[in-house]
Amino acid sequence: MGGSDQWGNILSGTDLVRRIEDTEAFALTSPLLTTSSGAKMGKTASGAVWLNEEQLSAYDYWQYWRNTEDADVERFLKLFTVLSLDEIARLAALEGSEVNEAKKVLATEATALIHGREKAEAAAETARKAFEEGASAAGLPTVEIPGQDLEAGIGVLSAFVTAGLCASNGDVRRNIKGGAVRINDKSEQNDKRQLTADDMTADGIIKLSLGKKKHVLLKPV
């Protein structure tokens, strides 16, 4: 914790315990964790990083760690995994594109501690299929939409906001102009595009992608 207000609250709390319980109280604190760029840990552009799978899927939790900055990989391996120091040293020595392998290990090990080994490895495999094979990857986060809405046509702007990939229609437009929006792995340049049943894959879904790392499946029900 940090800042005078926090310390004041801690001191007030321990003093209250002494007054009411007539016993000595202690407080355990830790420094605020930040990345090498100064950003607070546990935050993303879209919100908080939750441990509860109902609020953040195991896949998205895995992706959070996979997106670790290069300079933070070794420190986070030490803080958030139970790997041996020898193994961490080996991973930390990787350079260039190989550092991505260390990030994958970090993501899998950190996710395994919270969600279990099976879900962690499933998330890693989903990511591998989605990014390396370009597959639709059924394990990706899925958002269900009414089938009749798709029959009537869903605007690409609304689809990306509904999927949680963008915060607003304007955000979608900016990403379309920047070339970051893809539908079923194909770049989309038309912000007036309507998604219909014709866009469904053989798996009965529509894959929405923002950049290379954010993917959501739309599934009509």
PDB file of C-alpha atoms in Angstrom:
ATOM      1  CA  MET A   1       0.000   0.000   0.000  1.00  0.00           C
ATOM      2  CA  GLY A   2       1.162   3.551  -0.435  1.00  0.00           C
ATOM      3  CA  GLY A   3       0.272   7.148   0.273  1.00  0.00           C
ATOM      4  CA  SER A   4      -0.409   9.052   3.473  1.00  0.00           C
ATOM      5  CA  ASP A   5      -4.154   8.314   3.424  1.00  0.00           C
ATOM      6  CA  GLN A   6      -3.589   4.556   3.382  1.00  0.00           C
ATOM      7  CA  TRP A   7      -1.058   4.728   6.186  1.00  0.00           C
ATOM      8  CA  GLY A   8      -3.414   6.924   8.163  1.00  0.00           C
ATOM      9  CA  ASN A   9      -6.186   4.352   7.790  1.00  0.00           C
ATOM     10  CA  ILE A  10      -3.873   1.556   8.903  1.00  0.00           C
ATOM     11  CA  LEU A  11      -2.708   3.453  11.975  1.00  0.00           C
ATOM     12  CA  SER A  12      -6.290   4.409  12.852  1.00  0.00           C
ATOM     13  CA  GLY A  13      -7.345   0.782  12.513  1.00  0.00           C
ATOM     14  CA  THR A  14      -4.637  -0.587  14.783  1.00  0.00           C
ATOM     15  CA  ASP A  15      -5.349   2.133  17.310  1.00  0.00           C
ATOM     16  CA  LEU A  16      -9.068   1.239  17.268  1.00  0.00           C
ATOM     17  CA  VAL A  17      -8.251  -2.418  17.967  1.00  0.00           C
ATOM     18  CA  ARG A  18      -6.077  -1.401  20.930  1.00  0.00           C
ATOM     19  CA  ARG A  19      -8.840   0.805  22.329  1.00  0.00           C
ATOM     20  CA  ILE A  20     -11.661  -1.734  21.979  1.00  0.00           C
ATOM     21  CA  GLU A  21      -9.863  -5.043  22.549  1.00  0.00           C
ATOM     22  CA  ASP A  22      -7.169  -3.697  24.881  1.00  0.00           C
ATOM     23  CA  THR A  23      -4.538  -5.626  22.947  1.00  0.00           C
ATOM     24  CA  GLU A  24      -1.728  -4.792  20.586  1.00  0.00           C
ATOM     25  CA  ALA A  25      -2.520  -4.950  16.855  1.00  0.00           C
ATOM     26  CA  PHE A  26      -0.269  -5.327  13.841  1.00  0.00           C
ATOM     27  CA  ALA A  27      -0.737  -4.633  10.145  1.00  0.00           C
ATOM     28  CA  LEU A  28       0.947  -6.360   7.217  1.00  0.00           C
ATOM     29  CA  THR A  29       1.501  -4.228   4.121  1.00  0.00           C
ATOM     30  CA  SER A  30       3.249  -4.684   0.796  1.00  0.00           C
ATOM     31  CA  PRO A  31       4.478  -2.248  -1.848  1.00  0.00           C
ATOM     32  CA  LEU A  32       2.146  -1.445  -4.724  1.00  0.00           C
ATOM     33  CA  LEU A  33       3.146  -3.702  -7.604  1.00  0.00           C
ATOM     34  CA  THR A  34       3.820  -1.957 -10.892  1.00  0.00           C
ATOM     35  CA  THR A  35       5.170  -2.998 -14.261  1.00  0.00           C
ATOM     36  CA  SER A  36       8.473  -1.714 -15.602  1.00  0.00           C
ATOM     37  CA  SER A  37       6.535   0.996 -17.457  1.00  0.00           C
ATOM     38  CA  GLY A  38       4.978   2.203 -14.202  1.00  0.00           C
ATOM     39  CA  ALA A  39       1.462   0.811 -14.755  1.00  0.00           C
ATOM     40  CA  LYS A  40      -0.369  -0.667 -11.758  1.00  0.00           C
ATOM     41  CA  MET A  41      -0.596  -4.438 -11.663  1.00  0.00           C
ATOM     42  CA  GLY A  42      -4.069  -5.927 -11.860  1.00  0.00           C
ATOM     43  CA  LYS A  43      -5.453  -3.407 -14.332  1.00  0.00           C
ATOM     44  CA  THR A  44      -6.057  -3.625 -18.060  1.00  0.00           C
ATOM     45  CA  ALA A  45      -7.441  -1.203 -20.618  1.00  0.00           C
ATOM     46  CA  SER A  46     -10.828  -2.904 -20.232  1.00  0.00           C
ATOM     47  CA  GLY A  47     -10.909  -3.086 -16.430  1.00  0.00           C
ATOM     48  CA  ALA A  48      -9.751  -5.113 -13.444  1.00  0.00           C
ATOM     49  CA  VAL A  49      -8.053  -8.504 -13.569  1.00  0.00           C
ATOM     50  CA  TRP A  50     -10.339 -10.742 -11.512  1.00  0.00           C
ATOM     51  CA  LEU A  51      -9.410 -14.078  -9.920  1.00  0.00           C
ATOM     52  CA  ASN A  52     -13.045 -15.208 -10.042  1.00  0.00           C
ATOM     53  CA  GLU A  53     -13.628 -17.044 -13.314  1.00  0.00           C
ATOM     54  CA  GLU A  54     -17.195 -15.731 -13.472  1.00  0.00           C
ATOM     55  CA  GLN A  55     -15.757 -12.233 -13.851  1.00  0.00           C
ATOM     56  CA  LEU A  56     -12.677 -13.079 -15.925  1.00  0.00           C
ATOM     57  CA  SER A  57     -12.278 -16.321 -17.853  1.00  0.00           C
ATOM     58  CA  ALA A  58      -9.229 -18.536 -17.389  1.00  0.00           C
ATOM     59  CA  TYR A  59      -8.352 -17.771 -21.004  1.00  0.00           C
ATOM     60  CA  ASP A  60      -8.412 -13.995 -20.453  1.00  0.00           C
ATOM     61  CA  TYR A  61      -6.425 -14.442 -17.241  1.00  0.00           C
ATOM     62  CA  TRP A  62      -3.835 -16.429 -19.212  1.00  0.00           C
ATOM     63  CA  GLN A  63      -3.740 -13.689 -21.845  1.00  0.00           C
ATOM     64  CA  TYR A  64      -3.103 -11.045 -19.179  1.00  0.00           C
ATOM     65  CA  TRP A  65       0.138 -12.768 -18.199  1.00  0.00           C
ATOM     66  CA  ARG A  66       1.024 -13.610 -21.803  1.00  0.00           C
ATOM     67  CA  ASN A  67       1.033  -9.859 -22.547  1.00  0.00           C
ATOM     68  CA  THR A  68       3.654  -9.157 -19.877  1.00  0.00           C
ATOM     69  CA  GLU A  69       6.298  -6.624 -20.885  1.00  0.00           C
ATOM     70  CA  ASP A  70       9.663  -8.178 -21.748  1.00  0.00           C
ATOM     71  CA  ALA A  71      11.422  -6.381 -18.899  1.00  0.00           C
ATOM     72  CA  ASP A  72       9.026  -7.858 -16.313  1.00  0.00           C
ATOM     73  CA  VAL A  73       9.139 -11.535 -17.272  1.00  0.00           C
ATOM     74  CA  GLU A  74      11.893 -12.647 -14.880  1.00  0.00           C
ATOM     75  CA  ARG A  75      10.490 -10.702 -11.910  1.00  0.00           C
ATOM     76  CA  PHE A  76       6.971 -11.999 -12.471  1.00  0.00           C
ATOM     77  CA  LEU A  77       8.189 -15.582 -12.850  1.00  0.00           C
ATOM     78  CA  LYS A  78       9.733 -15.224  -9.391  1.00  0.00           C
ATOM     79  CA  LEU A  79       6.698 -13.534  -7.861  1.00  0.00           C
ATOM     80  CA  PHE A  80       3.783 -15.374  -9.450  1.00  0.00           C
ATOM     81  CA  THR A  81       4.974 -18.940 -10.132  1.00  0.00           C
ATOM     82  CA  VAL A  82       6.507 -21.772  -8.094  1.00  0.00           C
ATOM     83  CA  LEU A  83       9.117 -22.669 -10.706  1.00  0.00           C
ATOM     84  CA  SER A  84      12.633 -23.365  -9.497  1.00  0.00           C
ATOM     85  CA  LEU A  85      15.115 -20.495  -9.623  1.00  0.00           C
ATOM     86  CA  ASP A  86      17.234 -22.509 -12.046  1.00  0.00           C
ATOM     87  CA  GLU A  87      14.310 -22.829 -14.462  1.00  0.00           C
ATOM     88  CA  ILE A  88      13.483 -19.147 -14.085  1.00  0.00           C
ATOM     89  CA  ALA A  89      17.108 -18.258 -14.826  1.00  0.00           C
ATOM     90  CA  ARG A  90      16.944 -20.379 -17.987  1.00  0.00           C
ATOM     91  CA  LEU A  91      13.773 -18.670 -19.150  1.00  0.00           C
ATOM     92  CA  ALA A  92      15.112 -15.223 -18.259  1.00  0.00           C
ATOM     93  CA  ALA A  93      18.146 -15.829 -20.475  1.00  0.00           C
ATOM     94  CA  LEU A  94      15.987 -16.192 -23.587  1.00  0.00           C
ATOM     95  CA  GLU A  95      16.361 -13.329 -26.024  1.00  0.00           C
ATOM     96  CA  GLY A  96      14.616 -11.889 -29.066  1.00  0.00           C
ATOM     97  CA  SER A  97      11.470 -13.677 -30.149  1.00  0.00           C
ATOM     98  CA  GLU A  98      12.266 -16.567 -27.803  1.00  0.00           C
ATOM     99  CA  VAL A  99      11.180 -14.420 -24.855  1.00  0.00           C
ATOM    100  CA  ASN A 100       7.622 -15.172 -25.978  1.00  0.00           C
ATOM    101  CA  GLU A 101       8.163 -18.770 -24.859  1.00  0.00           C
ATOM    102  CA  ALA A 102       9.022 -17.495 -21.384  1.00  0.00           C
ATOM    103  CA  LYS A 103       5.835 -15.418 -21.400  1.00  0.00           C
ATOM    104  CA  LYS A 104       3.778 -18.481 -22.296  1.00  0.00           C
ATOM    105  CA  VAL A 105       5.329 -20.403 -19.409  1.00  0.00           C
ATOM    106  CA  LEU A 106       4.586 -17.479 -17.074  1.00  0.00           C
ATOM    107  CA  ALA A 107       0.981 -17.327 -18.292  1.00  0.00           C
ATOM    108  CA  THR A 108       0.425 -21.062 -17.904  1.00  0.00           C
ATOM    109  CA  GLU A 109       2.054 -21.341 -14.489  1.00  0.00           C
ATOM    110  CA  ALA A 110       0.318 -18.254 -13.080  1.00  0.00           C
ATOM    111  CA  THR A 111      -3.050 -19.438 -14.413  1.00  0.00           C
ATOM    112  CA  ALA A 112      -2.514 -22.948 -13.030  1.00  0.00           C
ATOM    113  CA  LEU A 113      -2.129 -21.547  -9.513  1.00  0.00           C
ATOM    114  CA  ILE A 114      -5.554 -19.865  -9.710  1.00  0.00           C
ATOM    115  CA  HIS A 115      -7.627 -22.003 -12.077  1.00  0.00           C
ATOM    116  CA  GLY A 116      -5.831 -25.355 -12.039  1.00  0.00           C
ATOM    117  CA  ARG A 117      -3.419 -27.028 -14.433  1.00  0.00           C
ATOM    118  CA  GLU A 118      -6.110 -28.367 -16.769  1.00  0.00           C
ATOM    119  CA  LYS A 119      -7.687 -24.973 -17.448  1.00  0.00           C
ATOM    120  CA  ALA A 120      -4.275 -23.315 -17.745  1.00  0.00           C
ATOM    121  CA  GLU A 121      -3.113 -25.760 -20.394  1.00  0.00           C
ATOM    122  CA  ALA A 122      -6.461 -25.520 -22.185  1.00  0.00           C
ATOM    123  CA  ALA A 123      -6.050 -21.740 -22.335  1.00  0.00           C
ATOM    124  CA  ALA A 124      -2.531 -22.129 -23.713  1.00  0.00           C
ATOM    125  CA  GLU A 125      -3.751 -24.559 -26.382  1.00  0.00           C
ATOM    126  CA  THR A 126      -6.657 -22.281 -27.316  1.00  0.00           C
ATOM    127  CA  ALA A 127      -4.227 -19.401 -27.782  1.00  0.00           C
ATOM    128  CA  ARG A 128      -1.891 -21.559 -29.852  1.00  0.00           C
ATOM    129  CA  LYS A 129      -4.683 -22.609 -32.190  1.00  0.00           C
ATOM    130  CA  ALA A 130      -6.084 -19.091 -32.473  1.00  0.00           C
ATOM    131  CA  PHE A 131      -2.761 -17.359 -33.118  1.00  0.00           C
ATOM    132  CA  GLU A 132      -0.527 -19.971 -34.728  1.00  0.00           C
ATOM    133  CA  GLU A 133      -3.078 -21.919 -36.742  1.00  0.00           C
ATOM    134  CA  GLY A 134      -5.673 -19.200 -37.306  1.00  0.00           C
ATOM    135  CA  ALA A 135      -8.383 -21.572 -36.101  1.00  0.00           C
ATOM    136  CA  SER A 136     -11.677 -20.405 -34.633  1.00  0.00           C
ATOM    137  CA  ALA A 137     -10.684 -22.129 -31.368  1.00  0.00           C
ATOM    138  CA  ALA A 138     -13.839 -23.124 -29.499  1.00  0.00           C
ATOM    139  CA  GLY A 139     -12.165 -22.351 -26.177  1.00  0.00           C
ATOM    140  CA  LEU A 140     -12.138 -18.603 -26.858  1.00  0.00           C
ATOM    141  CA  PRO A 141     -14.441 -16.323 -24.836  1.00  0.00           C
ATOM    142  CA  THR A 142     -17.958 -16.646 -26.237  1.00  0.00           C
ATOM    143  CA  VAL A 143     -20.814 -14.151 -26.216  1.00  0.00           C
ATOM    144  CA  GLU A 144     -24.282 -15.483 -26.982  1.00  0.00           C
ATOM    145  CA  ILE A 145     -26.626 -13.377 -29.092  1.00  0.00           C
ATOM    146  CA  PRO A 146     -30.284 -13.952 -30.056  1.00  0.00           C
ATOM    147  CA  GLY A 147     -30.524 -15.809 -33.353  1.00  0.00           C
ATOM    148  CA  GLN A 148     -33.219 -13.440 -34.593  1.00  0.00           C
ATOM    149  CA  ASP A 149     -30.854 -10.497 -34.153  1.00  0.00           C
ATOM    150  CA  LEU A 150     -28.377 -12.113 -36.493  1.00  0.00           C
ATOM    151  CA  GLU A 151     -31.126 -12.849 -38.997  1.00  0.00           C
ATOM    152  CA  ALA A 152     -32.013  -9.154 -39.009  1.00  0.00           C
ATOM    153  CA  GLY A 153     -28.365  -8.166 -39.259  1.00  0.00           C
ATOM    154  CA  ILE A 154     -26.012  -6.871 -36.562  1.00  0.00           C
ATOM    155  CA  GLY A 155     -23.854  -3.852 -37.311  1.00  0.00           C
ATOM    156  CA  VAL A 156     -20.124  -4.418 -36.932  1.00  0.00           C
ATOM    157  CA  LEU A 157     -19.958  -1.496 -34.496  1.00  0.00           C
ATOM    158  CA  SER A 158     -22.608  -2.986 -32.237  1.00  0.00           C
ATOM    159  CA  ALA A 159     -21.073  -6.462 -32.517  1.00  0.00           C
ATOM    160  CA  PHE A 160     -17.651  -5.369 -31.266  1.00  0.00           C
ATOM    161  CA  VAL A 161     -19.146  -3.348 -28.400  1.00  0.00           C
ATOM    162  CA  THR A 162     -21.430  -6.238 -27.408  1.00  0.00           C
ATOM    163  CA  ALA A 163     -18.454  -8.597 -27.481  1.00  0.00           C
ATOM    164  CA  GLY A 164     -16.575  -6.293 -25.114  1.00  0.00           C
ATOM    165  CA  LEU A 165     -13.723  -5.783 -27.552  1.00  0.00           C
ATOM    166  CA  CYS A 166     -14.360  -2.036 -27.833  1.00  0.00           C
ATOM    167  CA  ALA A 167     -15.864   0.486 -25.436  1.00  0.00           C
ATOM    168  CA  SER A 168     -17.974   2.430 -27.939  1.00  0.00           C
ATOM    169  CA  ASN A 169     -18.944   2.755 -31.588  1.00  0.00           C
ATOM    170  CA  GLY A 170     -16.309   5.442 -31.979  1.00  0.00           C
ATOM    171  CA  ASP A 171     -13.713   3.090 -30.532  1.00  0.00           C
ATOM    172  CA  VAL A 172     -14.651   0.467 -33.137  1.00  0.00           C
ATOM    173  CA  ARG A 173     -14.392   3.040 -35.941  1.00  0.00           C
ATOM    174  CA  ARG A 174     -10.920   4.076 -34.785  1.00  0.00           C
ATOM    175  CA  ASN A 175      -9.780   0.482 -34.740  1.00  0.00           C
ATOM    176  CA  ILE A 176     -11.260  -0.162 -38.187  1.00  0.00           C
ATOM    177  CA  LYS A 177      -9.303   2.799 -39.554  1.00  0.00           C
ATOM    178  CA  GLY A 178      -6.203   1.434 -37.844  1.00  0.00           C
ATOM    179  CA  GLY A 179      -6.640  -1.967 -39.471  1.00  0.00           C
ATOM    180  CA  ALA A 180      -7.126  -3.775 -36.154  1.00  0.00           C
ATOM    181  CA  VAL A 181     -10.624  -5.172 -36.748  1.00  0.00           C
ATOM    182  CA  ARG A 182     -11.059  -8.650 -38.222  1.00  0.00           C
ATOM    183  CA  ILE A 183     -14.071 -10.880 -38.769  1.00  0.00           C
ATOM    184  CA  ASN A 184     -13.367 -14.579 -39.125  1.00  0.00           C
ATOM    185  CA  ASP A 185      -9.658 -13.695 -39.460  1.00  0.00           C
ATOM    186  CA  LYS A 186     -10.286 -11.315 -42.382  1.00  0.00           C
ATOM    187  CA  SER A 187      -9.600  -7.586 -42.094  1.00  0.00           C
ATOM    188  CA  GLU A 188     -12.729  -5.422 -42.065  1.00  0.00           C
ATOM    189  CA  GLN A 189     -12.615  -1.856 -43.410  1.00  0.00           C
ATOM    190  CA  ASN A 190     -16.341  -1.065 -43.630  1.00  0.00           C
ATOM    191  CA  ASP A 191     -17.789   0.430 -40.441  1.00  0.00           C
ATOM    192  CA  LYS A 192     -21.304  -0.017 -41.861  1.00  0.00           C
ATOM    193  CA  ARG A 193     -20.881  -3.760 -42.359  1.00  0.00           C
ATOM    194  CA  GLN A 194     -23.810  -5.912 -41.214  1.00  0.00           C
ATOM    195  CA  LEU A 195     -23.142  -9.353 -39.788  1.00  0.00           C
ATOM    196  CA  THR A 196     -25.679 -12.001 -40.796  1.00  0.00           C
ATOM    197  CA  ALA A 197     -26.075 -15.762 -40.708  1.00  0.00           C
ATOM    198  CA  ASP A 198     -23.946 -15.884 -43.870  1.00  0.00           C
ATOM    199  CA  ASP A 199     -20.950 -14.886 -41.723  1.00  0.00           C
ATOM    200  CA  MET A 200     -21.243 -17.938 -39.473  1.00  0.00           C
ATOM    201  CA  THR A 201     -18.489 -20.516 -39.754  1.00  0.00           C
ATOM    202  CA  ALA A 202     -19.041 -24.258 -40.033  1.00  0.00           C
ATOM    203  CA  ASP A 203     -18.833 -24.294 -36.220  1.00  0.00           C
ATOM    204  CA  GLY A 204     -21.875 -22.004 -35.993  1.00  0.00           C
ATOM    205  CA  ILE A 205     -19.995 -18.980 -34.658  1.00  0.00           C
ATOM    206  CA  ILE A 206     -18.573 -15.658 -35.853  1.00  0.00           C
ATOM    207  CA  LYS A 207     -15.032 -14.894 -34.734  1.00  0.00           C
ATOM    208  CA  LEU A 208     -14.347 -11.240 -33.911  1.00  0.00           C
ATOM    209  CA  SER A 209     -10.752 -10.114 -33.464  1.00  0.00           C
ATOM    210  CA  LEU A 210      -9.194  -6.875 -32.297  1.00  0.00           C
ATOM    211  CA  GLY A 211      -5.519  -6.846 -33.119  1.00  0.00           C
ATOM    212  CA  LYS A 212      -3.600 -10.096 -32.817  1.00  0.00           C
ATOM    213  CA  LYS A 213      -4.397 -11.028 -29.247  1.00  0.00           C
ATOM    214  CA  LYS A 214      -8.048 -10.224 -28.511  1.00  0.00           C
ATOM    215  CA  HIS A 215     -10.668 -12.622 -29.849  1.00  0.00           C
ATOM    216  CA  VAL A 216     -14.314 -13.293 -29.010  1.00  0.00           C
ATOM    217  CA  LEU A 217     -16.765 -15.709 -30.568  1.00  0.00           C
ATOM    218  CA  LEU A 218     -20.335 -14.615 -31.259  1.00  0.00           C
ATOM    219  CA  LYS A 219     -22.716 -17.528 -30.932  1.00  0.00           C
ATOM    220  CA  PRO A 220     -26.371 -17.190 -31.943  1.00  0.00           C
ATOM    221  CA  VAL A 221     -28.822 -19.007 -29.676  1.00  0.00           C
TER     222      VAL A 221
END
